[in-house]
mmCIF file of C-alpha atoms in Angstrom:
data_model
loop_
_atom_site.group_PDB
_atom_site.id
_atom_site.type_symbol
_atom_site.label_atom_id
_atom_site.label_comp_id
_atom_site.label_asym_id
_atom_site.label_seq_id
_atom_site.Cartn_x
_atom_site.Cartn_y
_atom_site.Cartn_z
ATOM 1 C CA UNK A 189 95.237 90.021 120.313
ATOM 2 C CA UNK A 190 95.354 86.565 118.525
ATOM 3 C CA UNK A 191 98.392 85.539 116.577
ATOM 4 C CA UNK A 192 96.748 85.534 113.076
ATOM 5 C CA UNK A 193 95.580 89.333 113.659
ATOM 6 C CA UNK A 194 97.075 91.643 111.135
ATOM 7 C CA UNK A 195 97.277 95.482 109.861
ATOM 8 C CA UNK A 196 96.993 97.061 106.629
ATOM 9 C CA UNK A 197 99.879 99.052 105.142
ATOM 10 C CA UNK A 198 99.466 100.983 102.232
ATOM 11 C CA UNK A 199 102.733 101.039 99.893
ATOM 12 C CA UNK A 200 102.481 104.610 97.913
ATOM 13 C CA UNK A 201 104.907 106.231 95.278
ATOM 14 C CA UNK A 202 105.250 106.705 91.572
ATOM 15 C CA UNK A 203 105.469 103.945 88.909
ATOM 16 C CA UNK A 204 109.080 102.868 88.964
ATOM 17 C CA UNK A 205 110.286 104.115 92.673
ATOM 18 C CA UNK A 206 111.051 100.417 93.531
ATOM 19 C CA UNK A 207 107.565 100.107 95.384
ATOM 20 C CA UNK A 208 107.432 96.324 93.960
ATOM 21 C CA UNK A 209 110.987 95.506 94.233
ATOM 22 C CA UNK A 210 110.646 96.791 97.972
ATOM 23 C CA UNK A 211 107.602 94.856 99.002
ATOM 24 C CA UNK A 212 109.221 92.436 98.032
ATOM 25 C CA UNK A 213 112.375 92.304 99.851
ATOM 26 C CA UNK A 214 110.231 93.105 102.932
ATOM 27 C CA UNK A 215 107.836 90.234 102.620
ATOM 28 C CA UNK A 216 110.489 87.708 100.712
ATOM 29 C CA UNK A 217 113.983 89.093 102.593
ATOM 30 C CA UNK A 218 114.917 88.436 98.481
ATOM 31 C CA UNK A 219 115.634 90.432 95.998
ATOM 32 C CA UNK A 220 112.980 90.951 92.757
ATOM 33 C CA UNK A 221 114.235 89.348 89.627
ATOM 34 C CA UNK A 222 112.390 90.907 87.257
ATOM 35 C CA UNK A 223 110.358 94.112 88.649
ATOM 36 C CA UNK A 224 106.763 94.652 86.044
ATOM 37 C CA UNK A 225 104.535 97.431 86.466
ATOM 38 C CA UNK A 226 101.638 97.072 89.164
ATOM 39 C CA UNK A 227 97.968 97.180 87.759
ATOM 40 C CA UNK A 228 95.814 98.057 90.354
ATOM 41 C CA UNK A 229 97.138 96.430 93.514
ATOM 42 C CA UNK A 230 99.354 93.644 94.441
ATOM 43 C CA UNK A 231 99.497 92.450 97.987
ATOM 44 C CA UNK A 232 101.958 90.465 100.271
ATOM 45 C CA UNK A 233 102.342 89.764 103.718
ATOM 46 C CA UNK A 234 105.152 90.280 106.108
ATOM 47 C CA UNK A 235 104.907 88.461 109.594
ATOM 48 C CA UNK A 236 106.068 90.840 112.418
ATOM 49 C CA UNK A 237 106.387 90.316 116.192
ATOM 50 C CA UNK A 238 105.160 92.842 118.142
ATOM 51 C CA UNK A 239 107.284 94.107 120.945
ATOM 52 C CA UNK A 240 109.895 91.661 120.262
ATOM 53 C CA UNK A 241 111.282 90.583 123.490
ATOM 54 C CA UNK A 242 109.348 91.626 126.200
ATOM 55 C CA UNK A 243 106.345 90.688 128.018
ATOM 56 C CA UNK A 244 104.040 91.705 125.407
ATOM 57 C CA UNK A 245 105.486 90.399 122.206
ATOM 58 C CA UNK A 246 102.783 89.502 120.071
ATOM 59 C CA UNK A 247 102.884 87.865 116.112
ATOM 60 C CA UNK A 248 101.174 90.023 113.644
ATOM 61 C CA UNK A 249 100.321 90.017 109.820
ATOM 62 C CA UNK A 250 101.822 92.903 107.854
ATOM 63 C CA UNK A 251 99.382 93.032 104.423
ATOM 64 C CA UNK A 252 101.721 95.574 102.310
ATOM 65 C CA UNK A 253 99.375 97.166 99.714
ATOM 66 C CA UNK A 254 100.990 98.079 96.578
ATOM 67 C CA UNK A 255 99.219 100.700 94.349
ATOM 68 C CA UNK A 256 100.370 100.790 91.401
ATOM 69 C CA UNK A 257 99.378 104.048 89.134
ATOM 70 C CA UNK A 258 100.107 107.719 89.280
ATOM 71 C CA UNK A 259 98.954 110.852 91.068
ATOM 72 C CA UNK A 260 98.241 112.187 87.590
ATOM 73 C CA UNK A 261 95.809 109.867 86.788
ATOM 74 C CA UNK A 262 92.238 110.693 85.455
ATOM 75 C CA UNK A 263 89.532 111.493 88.198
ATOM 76 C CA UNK A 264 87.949 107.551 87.066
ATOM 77 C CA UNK A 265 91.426 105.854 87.442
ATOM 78 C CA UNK A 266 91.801 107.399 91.322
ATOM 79 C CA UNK A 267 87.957 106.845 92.103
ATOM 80 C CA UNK A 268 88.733 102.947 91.522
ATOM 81 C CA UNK A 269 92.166 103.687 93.079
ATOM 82 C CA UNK A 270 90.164 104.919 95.869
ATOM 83 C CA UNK A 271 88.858 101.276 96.905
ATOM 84 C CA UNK A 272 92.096 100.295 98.032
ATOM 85 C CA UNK A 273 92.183 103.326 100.937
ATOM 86 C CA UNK A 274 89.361 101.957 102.766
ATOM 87 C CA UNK A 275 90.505 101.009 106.588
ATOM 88 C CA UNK A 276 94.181 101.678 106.471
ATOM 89 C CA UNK A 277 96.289 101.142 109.628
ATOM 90 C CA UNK A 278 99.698 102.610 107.991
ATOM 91 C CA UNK A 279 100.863 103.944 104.951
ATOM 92 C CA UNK A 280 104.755 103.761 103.567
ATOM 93 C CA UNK A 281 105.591 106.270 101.004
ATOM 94 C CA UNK A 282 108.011 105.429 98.552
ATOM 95 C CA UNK A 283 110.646 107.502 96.310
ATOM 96 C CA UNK A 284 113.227 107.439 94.199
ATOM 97 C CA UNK A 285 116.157 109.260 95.656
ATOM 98 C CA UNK A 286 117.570 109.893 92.282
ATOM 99 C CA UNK A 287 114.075 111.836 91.160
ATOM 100 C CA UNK A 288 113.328 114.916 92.618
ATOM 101 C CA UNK A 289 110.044 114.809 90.641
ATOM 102 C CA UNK A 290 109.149 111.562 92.732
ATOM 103 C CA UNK A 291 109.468 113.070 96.055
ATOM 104 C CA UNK A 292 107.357 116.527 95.446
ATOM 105 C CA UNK A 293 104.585 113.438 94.593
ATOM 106 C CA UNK A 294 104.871 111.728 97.886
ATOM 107 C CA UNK A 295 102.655 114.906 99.089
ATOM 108 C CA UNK A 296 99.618 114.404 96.604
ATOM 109 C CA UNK A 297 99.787 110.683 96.733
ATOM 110 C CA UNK A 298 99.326 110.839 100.700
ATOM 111 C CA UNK A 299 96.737 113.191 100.360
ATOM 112 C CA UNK A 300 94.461 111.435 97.747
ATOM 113 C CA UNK A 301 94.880 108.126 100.179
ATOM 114 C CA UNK A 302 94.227 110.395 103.304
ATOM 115 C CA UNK A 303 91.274 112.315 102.251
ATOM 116 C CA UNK A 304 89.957 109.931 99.099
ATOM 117 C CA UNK A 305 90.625 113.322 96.688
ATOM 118 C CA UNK A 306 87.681 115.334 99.168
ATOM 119 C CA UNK A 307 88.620 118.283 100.024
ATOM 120 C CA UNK A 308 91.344 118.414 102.490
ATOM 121 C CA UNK A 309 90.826 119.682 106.029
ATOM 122 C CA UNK A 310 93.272 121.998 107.272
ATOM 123 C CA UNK A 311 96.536 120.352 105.069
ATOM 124 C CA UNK A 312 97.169 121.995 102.272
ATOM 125 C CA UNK A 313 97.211 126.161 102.749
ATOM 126 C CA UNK A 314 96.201 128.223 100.232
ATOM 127 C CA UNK A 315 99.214 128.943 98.183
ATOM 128 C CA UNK A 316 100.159 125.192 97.788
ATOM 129 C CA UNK A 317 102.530 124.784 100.626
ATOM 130 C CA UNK A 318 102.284 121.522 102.946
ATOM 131 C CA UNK A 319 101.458 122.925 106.297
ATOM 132 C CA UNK A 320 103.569 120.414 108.068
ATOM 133 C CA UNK A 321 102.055 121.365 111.632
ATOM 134 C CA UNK A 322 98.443 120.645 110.801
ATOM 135 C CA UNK A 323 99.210 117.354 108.790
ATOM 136 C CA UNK A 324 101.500 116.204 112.259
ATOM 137 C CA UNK A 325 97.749 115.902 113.335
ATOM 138 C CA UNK A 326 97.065 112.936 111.161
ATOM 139 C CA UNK A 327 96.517 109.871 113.264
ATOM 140 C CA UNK A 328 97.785 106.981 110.489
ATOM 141 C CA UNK A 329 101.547 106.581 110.942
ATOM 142 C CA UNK A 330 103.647 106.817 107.842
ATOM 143 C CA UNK A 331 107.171 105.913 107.050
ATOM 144 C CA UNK A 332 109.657 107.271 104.653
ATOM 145 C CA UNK A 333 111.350 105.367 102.140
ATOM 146 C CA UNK A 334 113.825 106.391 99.246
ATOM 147 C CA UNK A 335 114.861 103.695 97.211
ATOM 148 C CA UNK A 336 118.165 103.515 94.501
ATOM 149 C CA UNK A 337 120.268 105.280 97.455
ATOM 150 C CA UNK A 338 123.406 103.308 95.490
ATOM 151 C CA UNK A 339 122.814 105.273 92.414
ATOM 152 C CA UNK A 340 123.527 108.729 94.351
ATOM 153 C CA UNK A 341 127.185 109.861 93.294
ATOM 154 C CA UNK A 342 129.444 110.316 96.652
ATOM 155 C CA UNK A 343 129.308 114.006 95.930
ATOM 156 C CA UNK A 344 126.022 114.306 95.679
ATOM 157 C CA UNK A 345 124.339 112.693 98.765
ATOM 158 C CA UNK A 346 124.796 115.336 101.322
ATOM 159 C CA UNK A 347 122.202 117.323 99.182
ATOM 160 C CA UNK A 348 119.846 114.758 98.599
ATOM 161 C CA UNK A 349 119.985 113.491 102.531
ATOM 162 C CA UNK A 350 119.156 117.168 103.116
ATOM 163 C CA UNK A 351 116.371 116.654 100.811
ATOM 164 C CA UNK A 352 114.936 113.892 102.205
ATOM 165 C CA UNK A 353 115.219 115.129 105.633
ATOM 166 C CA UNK A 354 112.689 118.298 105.078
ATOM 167 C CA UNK A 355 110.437 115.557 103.716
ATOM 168 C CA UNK A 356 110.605 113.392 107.131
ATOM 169 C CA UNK A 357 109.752 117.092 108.968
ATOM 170 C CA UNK A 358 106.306 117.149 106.763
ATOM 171 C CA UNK A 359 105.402 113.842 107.089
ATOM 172 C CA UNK A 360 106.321 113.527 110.878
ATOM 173 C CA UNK A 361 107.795 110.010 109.676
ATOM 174 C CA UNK A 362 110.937 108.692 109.937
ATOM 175 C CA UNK A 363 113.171 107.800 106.958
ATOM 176 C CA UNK A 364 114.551 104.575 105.748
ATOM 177 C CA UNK A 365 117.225 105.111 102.682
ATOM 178 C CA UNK A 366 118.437 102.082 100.931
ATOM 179 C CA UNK A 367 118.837 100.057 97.641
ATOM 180 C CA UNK A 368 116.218 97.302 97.469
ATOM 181 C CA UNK A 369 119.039 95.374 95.154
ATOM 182 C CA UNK A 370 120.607 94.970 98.668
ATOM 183 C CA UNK A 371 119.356 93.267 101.654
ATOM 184 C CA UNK A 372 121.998 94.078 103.816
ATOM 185 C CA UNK A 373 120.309 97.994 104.018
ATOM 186 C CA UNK A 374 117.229 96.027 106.475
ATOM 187 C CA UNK A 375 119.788 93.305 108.064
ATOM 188 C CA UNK A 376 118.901 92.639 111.290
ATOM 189 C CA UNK A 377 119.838 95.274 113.927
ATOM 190 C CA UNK A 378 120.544 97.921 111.922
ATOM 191 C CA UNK A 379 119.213 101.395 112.080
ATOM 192 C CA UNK A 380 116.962 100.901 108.724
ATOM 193 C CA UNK A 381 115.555 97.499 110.467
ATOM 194 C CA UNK A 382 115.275 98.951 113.923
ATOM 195 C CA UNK A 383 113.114 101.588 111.929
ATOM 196 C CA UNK A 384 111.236 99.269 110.323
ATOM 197 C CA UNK A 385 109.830 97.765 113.623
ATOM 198 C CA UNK A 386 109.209 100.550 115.399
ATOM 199 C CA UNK A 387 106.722 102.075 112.553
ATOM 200 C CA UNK A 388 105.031 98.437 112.177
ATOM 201 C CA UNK A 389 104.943 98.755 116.274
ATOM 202 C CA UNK A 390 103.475 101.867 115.872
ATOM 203 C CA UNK A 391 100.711 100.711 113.385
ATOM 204 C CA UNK A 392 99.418 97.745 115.327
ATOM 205 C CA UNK A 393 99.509 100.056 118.433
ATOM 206 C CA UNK A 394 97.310 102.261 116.829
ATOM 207 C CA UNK A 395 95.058 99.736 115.205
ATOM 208 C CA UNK A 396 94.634 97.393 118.376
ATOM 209 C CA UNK A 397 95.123 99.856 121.526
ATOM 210 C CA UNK A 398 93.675 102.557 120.267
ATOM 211 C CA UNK A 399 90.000 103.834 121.353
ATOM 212 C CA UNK A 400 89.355 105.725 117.736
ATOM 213 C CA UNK A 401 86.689 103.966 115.924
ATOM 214 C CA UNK A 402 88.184 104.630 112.642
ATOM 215 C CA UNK A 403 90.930 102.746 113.460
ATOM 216 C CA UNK A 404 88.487 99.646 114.223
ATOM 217 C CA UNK A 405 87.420 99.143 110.897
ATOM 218 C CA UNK A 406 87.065 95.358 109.605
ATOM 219 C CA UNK A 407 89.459 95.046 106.734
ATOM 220 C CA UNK A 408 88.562 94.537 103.172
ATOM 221 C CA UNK A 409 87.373 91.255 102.156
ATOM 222 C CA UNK A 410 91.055 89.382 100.915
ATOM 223 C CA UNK A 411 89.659 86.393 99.821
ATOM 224 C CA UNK A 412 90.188 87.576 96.066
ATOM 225 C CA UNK A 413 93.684 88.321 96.550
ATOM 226 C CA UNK A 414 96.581 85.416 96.100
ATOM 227 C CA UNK A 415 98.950 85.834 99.143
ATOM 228 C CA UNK A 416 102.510 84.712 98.429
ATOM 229 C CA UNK A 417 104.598 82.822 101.437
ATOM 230 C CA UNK A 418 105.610 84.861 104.272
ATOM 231 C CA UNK A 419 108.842 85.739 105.885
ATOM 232 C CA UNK A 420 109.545 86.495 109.911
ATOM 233 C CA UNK A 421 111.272 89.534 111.002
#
């Protein structure tokens, strides 16, 4: 594995979750100014080392894909959406922690970038419930993320932290809470950052050691994006 190979990570959430602000502070370790709405998809890159500190530690670009959009788009808006789903290696979903609304989303925005709005396999059951033990089965690794976690009122956050707990079960992903205002919520060896490796370990395990084919893909031709400087872990 060469130092300039790299993994694609697909940012996911509602319009206004933070998904900008927390690409961002992932690929900048600085906080956005002045936030606009996506169009389309903005990418950046995040350099990560591998395995930091042992034997294998390898350095790997992170390309964070943010969609920008809604999952109650028309069918035209998610067929060009659709584009961006092609060989993904992870996929971080995004919410607000202060809209419930934003977090029931998380399950048909993973869906539409899982199964490219065909008919899921085995995921959804037939009353509408996310049948958490067949979508474990899902090979792309996901991550958790609710954003605005400073807005939460002290009295309040037990019940949201429940919340957001029942959505890690679902997803079989861990959860990262924060405030992307903040960069102390990632500093370096805390539980958020520790995390934070261990699902980017976790994606370029899958995408490099992995015998799946699907997981092989060649990645979408980048040449038309503009990729802004990069920051080390």
């Amino acid at each position: 594995m060469a130092s300039l190979d790299r993994v694609k990570v697909l940012v996911l959430g509602d319009s206004g979750v933070g998904k900008s602000s927390l690409v961002h502070l992932l690929c900048q370790n600085q906080v956005l100014g002045n936030p606009s709405w996506t169009v389309g998809c903005s990418v950046d890159v995040r350099v990560h080392d591998y395995r930091e500190g042992t034997p294998e530690e390898k350095t790997c670009y992170i390309e964070l894909w943010d969609v920008g959009g809604s999952v109650g788009s028309a069918s035209s808006v998610k067929s060009t959406r659709a584009v961006f789903y092609n060989s993904v290696n992870g996929i971080i979903l995004v919410h607000d922690l202060t809209n419930k609304k934003s977090s029931q989303n998380l399950y048909p925005w993973s869906l539409e970038a899982l199964s490219k709005d065909s008919s899921p396999t085995g995921i959804i059951v037939s009353n509408g419930d996310y049948d958490r033990e067949q979508f474990a089965e899902n090979s792309v690794p996901l991550l958790l993320i609710g954003t605005k976690f400073d807005q939460i009122p002290e009295n309040k956050r037990n019940d949201v932290l429940t919340r957001t707990a029942f959505l890690s079960e679902d997803f079989n992903a861990e959860e990262i809470n924060l405030d992307c205002t903040n960069p102390r919520y990632l500093a370096a060896g805390s539980s958020n950052a520790v995390k934070l490796s261990r699902f980017f370990d976790k994606v370029i395990e899958k995408r490099y050691f992995t015998r799946d084919p699907s997981q092989m893909q060649s990645f979408t031709d980048r040449r038309r994006f503009n990729f802004k400087s990069l920051h080390y872990d």
